XYZ file of C-alpha atoms in Angstrom:
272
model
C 94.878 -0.736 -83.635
C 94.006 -2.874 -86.385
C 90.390 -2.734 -88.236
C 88.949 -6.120 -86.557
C 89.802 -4.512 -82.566
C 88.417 -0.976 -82.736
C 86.669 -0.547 -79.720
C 83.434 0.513 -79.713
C 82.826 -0.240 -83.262
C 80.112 -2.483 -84.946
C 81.424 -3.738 -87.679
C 79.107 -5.827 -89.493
C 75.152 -5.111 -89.984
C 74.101 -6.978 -87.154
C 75.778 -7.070 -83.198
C 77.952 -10.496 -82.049
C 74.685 -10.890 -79.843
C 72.078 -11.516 -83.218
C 74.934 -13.444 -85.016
C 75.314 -15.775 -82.392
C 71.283 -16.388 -82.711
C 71.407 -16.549 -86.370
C 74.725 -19.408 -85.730
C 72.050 -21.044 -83.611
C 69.098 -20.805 -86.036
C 71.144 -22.167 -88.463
C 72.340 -25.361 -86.679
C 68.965 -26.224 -85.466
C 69.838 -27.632 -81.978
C 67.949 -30.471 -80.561
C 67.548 -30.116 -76.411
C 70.799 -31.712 -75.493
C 72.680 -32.047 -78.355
C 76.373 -30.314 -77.474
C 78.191 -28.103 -79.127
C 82.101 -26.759 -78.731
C 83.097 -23.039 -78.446
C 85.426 -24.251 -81.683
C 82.981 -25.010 -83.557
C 81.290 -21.652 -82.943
C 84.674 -19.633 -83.783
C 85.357 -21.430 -86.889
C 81.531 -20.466 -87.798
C 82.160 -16.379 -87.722
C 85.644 -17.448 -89.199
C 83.785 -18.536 -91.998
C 80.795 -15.863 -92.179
C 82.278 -12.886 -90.214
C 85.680 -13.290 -90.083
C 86.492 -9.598 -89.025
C 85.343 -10.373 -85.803
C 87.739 -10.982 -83.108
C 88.358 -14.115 -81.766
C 88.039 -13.614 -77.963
C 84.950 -11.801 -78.832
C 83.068 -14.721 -79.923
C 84.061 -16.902 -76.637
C 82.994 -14.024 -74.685
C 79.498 -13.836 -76.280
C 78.939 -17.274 -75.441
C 80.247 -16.880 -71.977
C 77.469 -13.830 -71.719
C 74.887 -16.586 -73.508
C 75.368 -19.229 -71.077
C 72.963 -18.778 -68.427
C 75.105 -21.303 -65.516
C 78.172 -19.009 -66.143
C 78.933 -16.695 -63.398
C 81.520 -14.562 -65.386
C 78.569 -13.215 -67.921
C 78.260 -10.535 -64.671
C 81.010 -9.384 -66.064
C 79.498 -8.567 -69.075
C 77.813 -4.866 -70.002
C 73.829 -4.974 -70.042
C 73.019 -8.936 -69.900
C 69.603 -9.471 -70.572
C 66.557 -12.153 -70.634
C 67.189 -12.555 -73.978
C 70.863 -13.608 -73.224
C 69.548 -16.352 -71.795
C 70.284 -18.959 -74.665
C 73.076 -21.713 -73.718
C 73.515 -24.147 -70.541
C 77.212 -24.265 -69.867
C 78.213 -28.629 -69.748
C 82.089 -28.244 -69.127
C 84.563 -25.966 -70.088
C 84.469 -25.177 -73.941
C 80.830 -26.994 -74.246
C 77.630 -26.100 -74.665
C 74.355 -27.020 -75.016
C 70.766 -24.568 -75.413
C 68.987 -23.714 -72.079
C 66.113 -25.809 -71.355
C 63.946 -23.007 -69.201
C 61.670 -24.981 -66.010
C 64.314 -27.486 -66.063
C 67.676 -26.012 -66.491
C 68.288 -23.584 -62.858
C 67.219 -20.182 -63.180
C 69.500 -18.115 -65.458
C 72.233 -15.908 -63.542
C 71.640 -12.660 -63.964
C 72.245 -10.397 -61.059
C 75.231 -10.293 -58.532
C 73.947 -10.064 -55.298
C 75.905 -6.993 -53.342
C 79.194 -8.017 -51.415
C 79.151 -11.547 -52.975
C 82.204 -12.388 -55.394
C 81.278 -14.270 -58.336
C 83.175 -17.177 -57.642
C 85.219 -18.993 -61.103
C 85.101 -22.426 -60.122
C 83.446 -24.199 -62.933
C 83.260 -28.441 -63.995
C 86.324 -29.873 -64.955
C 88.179 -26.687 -64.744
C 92.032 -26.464 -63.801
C 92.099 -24.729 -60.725
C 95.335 -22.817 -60.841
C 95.124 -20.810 -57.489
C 96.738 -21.267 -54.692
C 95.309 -22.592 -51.535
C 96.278 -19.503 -50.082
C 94.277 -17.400 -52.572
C 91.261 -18.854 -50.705
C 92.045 -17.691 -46.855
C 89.111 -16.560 -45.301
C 90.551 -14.473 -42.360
C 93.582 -12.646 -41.553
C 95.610 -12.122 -38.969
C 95.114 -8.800 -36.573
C 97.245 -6.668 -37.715
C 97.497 -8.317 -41.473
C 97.992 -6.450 -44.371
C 97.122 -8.604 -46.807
C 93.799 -8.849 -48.168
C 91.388 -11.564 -47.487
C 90.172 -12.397 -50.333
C 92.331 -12.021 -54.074
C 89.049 -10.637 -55.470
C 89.424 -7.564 -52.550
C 92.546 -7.450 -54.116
C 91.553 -7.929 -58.083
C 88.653 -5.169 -57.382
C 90.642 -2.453 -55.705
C 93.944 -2.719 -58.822
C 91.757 -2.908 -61.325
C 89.613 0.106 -60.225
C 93.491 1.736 -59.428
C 96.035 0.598 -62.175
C 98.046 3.709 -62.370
C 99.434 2.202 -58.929
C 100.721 -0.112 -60.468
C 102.342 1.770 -63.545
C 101.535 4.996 -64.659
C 99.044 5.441 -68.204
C 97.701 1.715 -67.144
C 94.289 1.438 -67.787
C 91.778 -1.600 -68.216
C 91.893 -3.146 -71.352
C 87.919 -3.167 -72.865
C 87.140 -5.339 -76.149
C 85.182 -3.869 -79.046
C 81.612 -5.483 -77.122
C 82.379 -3.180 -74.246
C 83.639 -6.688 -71.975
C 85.955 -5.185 -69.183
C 89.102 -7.205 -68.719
C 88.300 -8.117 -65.163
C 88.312 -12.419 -64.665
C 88.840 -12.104 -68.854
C 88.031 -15.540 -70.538
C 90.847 -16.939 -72.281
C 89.147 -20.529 -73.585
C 87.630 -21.544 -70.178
C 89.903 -20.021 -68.080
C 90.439 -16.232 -66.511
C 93.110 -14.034 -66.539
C 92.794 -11.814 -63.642
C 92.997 -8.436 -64.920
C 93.596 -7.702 -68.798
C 95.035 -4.249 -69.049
C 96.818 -1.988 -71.715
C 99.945 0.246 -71.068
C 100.410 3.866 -72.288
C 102.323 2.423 -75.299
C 99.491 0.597 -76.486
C 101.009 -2.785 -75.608
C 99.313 -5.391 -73.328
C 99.261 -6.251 -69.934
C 98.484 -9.427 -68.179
C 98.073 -9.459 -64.638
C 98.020 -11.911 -62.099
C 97.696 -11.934 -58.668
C 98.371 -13.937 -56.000
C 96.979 -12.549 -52.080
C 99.982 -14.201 -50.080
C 103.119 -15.790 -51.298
C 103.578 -16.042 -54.807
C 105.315 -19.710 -56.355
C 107.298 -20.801 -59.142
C 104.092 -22.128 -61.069
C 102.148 -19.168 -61.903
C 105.399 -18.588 -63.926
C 103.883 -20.860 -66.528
C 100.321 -20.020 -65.489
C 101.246 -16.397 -66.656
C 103.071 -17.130 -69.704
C 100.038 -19.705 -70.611
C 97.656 -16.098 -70.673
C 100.496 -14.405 -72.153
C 100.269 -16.362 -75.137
C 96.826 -16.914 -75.680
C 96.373 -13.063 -75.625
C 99.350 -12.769 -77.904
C 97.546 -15.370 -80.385
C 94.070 -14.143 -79.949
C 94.223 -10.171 -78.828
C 96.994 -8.921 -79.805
C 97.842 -6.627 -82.616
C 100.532 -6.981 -85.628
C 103.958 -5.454 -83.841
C 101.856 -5.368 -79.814
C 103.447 -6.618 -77.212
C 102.140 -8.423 -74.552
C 103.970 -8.998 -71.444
C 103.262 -10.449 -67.908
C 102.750 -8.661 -64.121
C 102.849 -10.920 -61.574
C 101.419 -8.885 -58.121
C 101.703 -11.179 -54.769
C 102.073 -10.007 -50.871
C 105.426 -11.813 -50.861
C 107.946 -13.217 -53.333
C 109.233 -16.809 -52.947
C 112.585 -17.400 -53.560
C 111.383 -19.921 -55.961
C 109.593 -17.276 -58.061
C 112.361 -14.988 -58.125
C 115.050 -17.821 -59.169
C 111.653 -19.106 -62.155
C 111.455 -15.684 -63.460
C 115.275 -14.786 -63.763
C 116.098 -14.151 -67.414
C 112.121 -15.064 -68.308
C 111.511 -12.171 -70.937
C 108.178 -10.478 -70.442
C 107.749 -11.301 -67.509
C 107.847 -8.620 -64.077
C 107.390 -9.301 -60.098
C 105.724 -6.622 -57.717
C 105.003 -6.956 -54.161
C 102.198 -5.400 -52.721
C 101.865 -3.813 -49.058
C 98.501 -2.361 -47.174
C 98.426 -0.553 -44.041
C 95.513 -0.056 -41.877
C 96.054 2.259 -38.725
C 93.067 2.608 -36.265
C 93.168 5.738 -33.860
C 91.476 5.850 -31.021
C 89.096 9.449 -30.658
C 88.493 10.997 -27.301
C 84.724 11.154 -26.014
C 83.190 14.827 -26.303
C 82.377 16.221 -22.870
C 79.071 16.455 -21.828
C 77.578 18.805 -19.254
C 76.343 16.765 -15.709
């Protein structure tokens, strides 16, 4: 890996987290006046250009206290608490007693959920299935399904682990500008892996919904010489999908299956 990527690594005096403060400082906000997540990555391109890309949009996605996905983020804090989300890509500073009360805590068994304002929804309507059938194996929900892979990659491929930026951000629901790729991982040859999941029958578009996250983590993640290449992980594979992806380079299909077997366990005898 490259200088700018090392995980783990500070690389400049002060964290991504004070920067972003001193960016703010330094433009002097007035309450409502909006700003673009562009705007923001041209200013470290100009000050702290070393730092990655997809780092600064995912320090403002931590900052914006409307955001669900800053769960996702290691250790977010009060003093996080800085930005108001306004659309996708825009932001304004938090207002506190009149902006709603910052997200900071996800309650246990809820899934953060991704739908945001003006957002392209790209899932399925049968992502969204509350209930299955008896005897289903599919899951009910694709974040059952995002949960248990990510937790388990090696299922998937052997030396697959979870990719994790230099801030410590897990590539679970990974921003890429706005949007999420469902899990970001790396392969045992140091090459990238973007995976998307469908929890019934997967269709010709997320094709071009996976090759959009393909690219943008082969512009803004990747590596001189890394590859990045595309998993696509439904319950069942349309013919449509198969005939899209035939001869699509980086691009793989996988089918999962679950089984759930109940047994029934005889009563211990009890003495009359």
């Amino acid at each position: 890996m490259g200088e700018r990527k090392k995980l783990g690594r500070q690389i400049y005096d002060k964290t991504t987290r004070e920067l972003l403060k001193d960016m703010l400082l330094e433009w002097d906000l007035q309450p409502g006046q909006v700003f673009t997540a562009i705007r923001a990555v041209q200013w470290f391109e100009d000050h702290f250009p070393l730092l990655a890309k997809s780092s600064i949009r995912a320090h403002l996605v931590q900052a914006s206290t409307n955001d669900p996905s800053r769960l996702h983020h290691p250790s977010t804090k009060p003093s996080d608490d800085l930005l108001f989300k306004v659309s996708p890509g825009q932001f304004r500073l938090y207002i506190a007693g009149q902006d709603p009360a910052p997200i900071r805590e996800l309650i246990k068994g809820d899934a953060v959920q991704q739908v945001e304002v003006g957002e392209e929804q790209d899932a399925e309507p049968e992502s969204f299935e509350m209930e299955a059938e008896p005897g289903s194996s599919e899951f009910l929900l694709e974040k059952d399904l995002q949960r248990y892979l990510a937790e388990n990659l090696s299922i998937i491929e052997s030396g697959l682990r979870l990719y994790v930026d230099e801030d410590g951000t897990r590539g679970i629901e990974y921003d890429a500008d706005g949007r999420r790729i469902d899990i970001l991982a790396v392969d045992r040859d140091n090459n990238l892996c973007v995976i998307e999941l469908k929890v019934s029958k997967g269709y010709d578009r997320v094709i071009g919904q996976t090759l959009r996250y393909v690219n943008w983590v082969r512009r803004e993640i990747a590596e001189p010489g890394q590859k990045v290449r595309g998993l696509i992980i439904c319950r069942r594979l349309s013919d449509d999908i198969l005939l899209a992806a035939a001869g699509v380079p980086g691009i793989e299909l996988f089918e999962y299956a679950l089984k759930v077997a109940v047994s029934k366990v005889e009563a211990l005898d009890l003495p009359e």
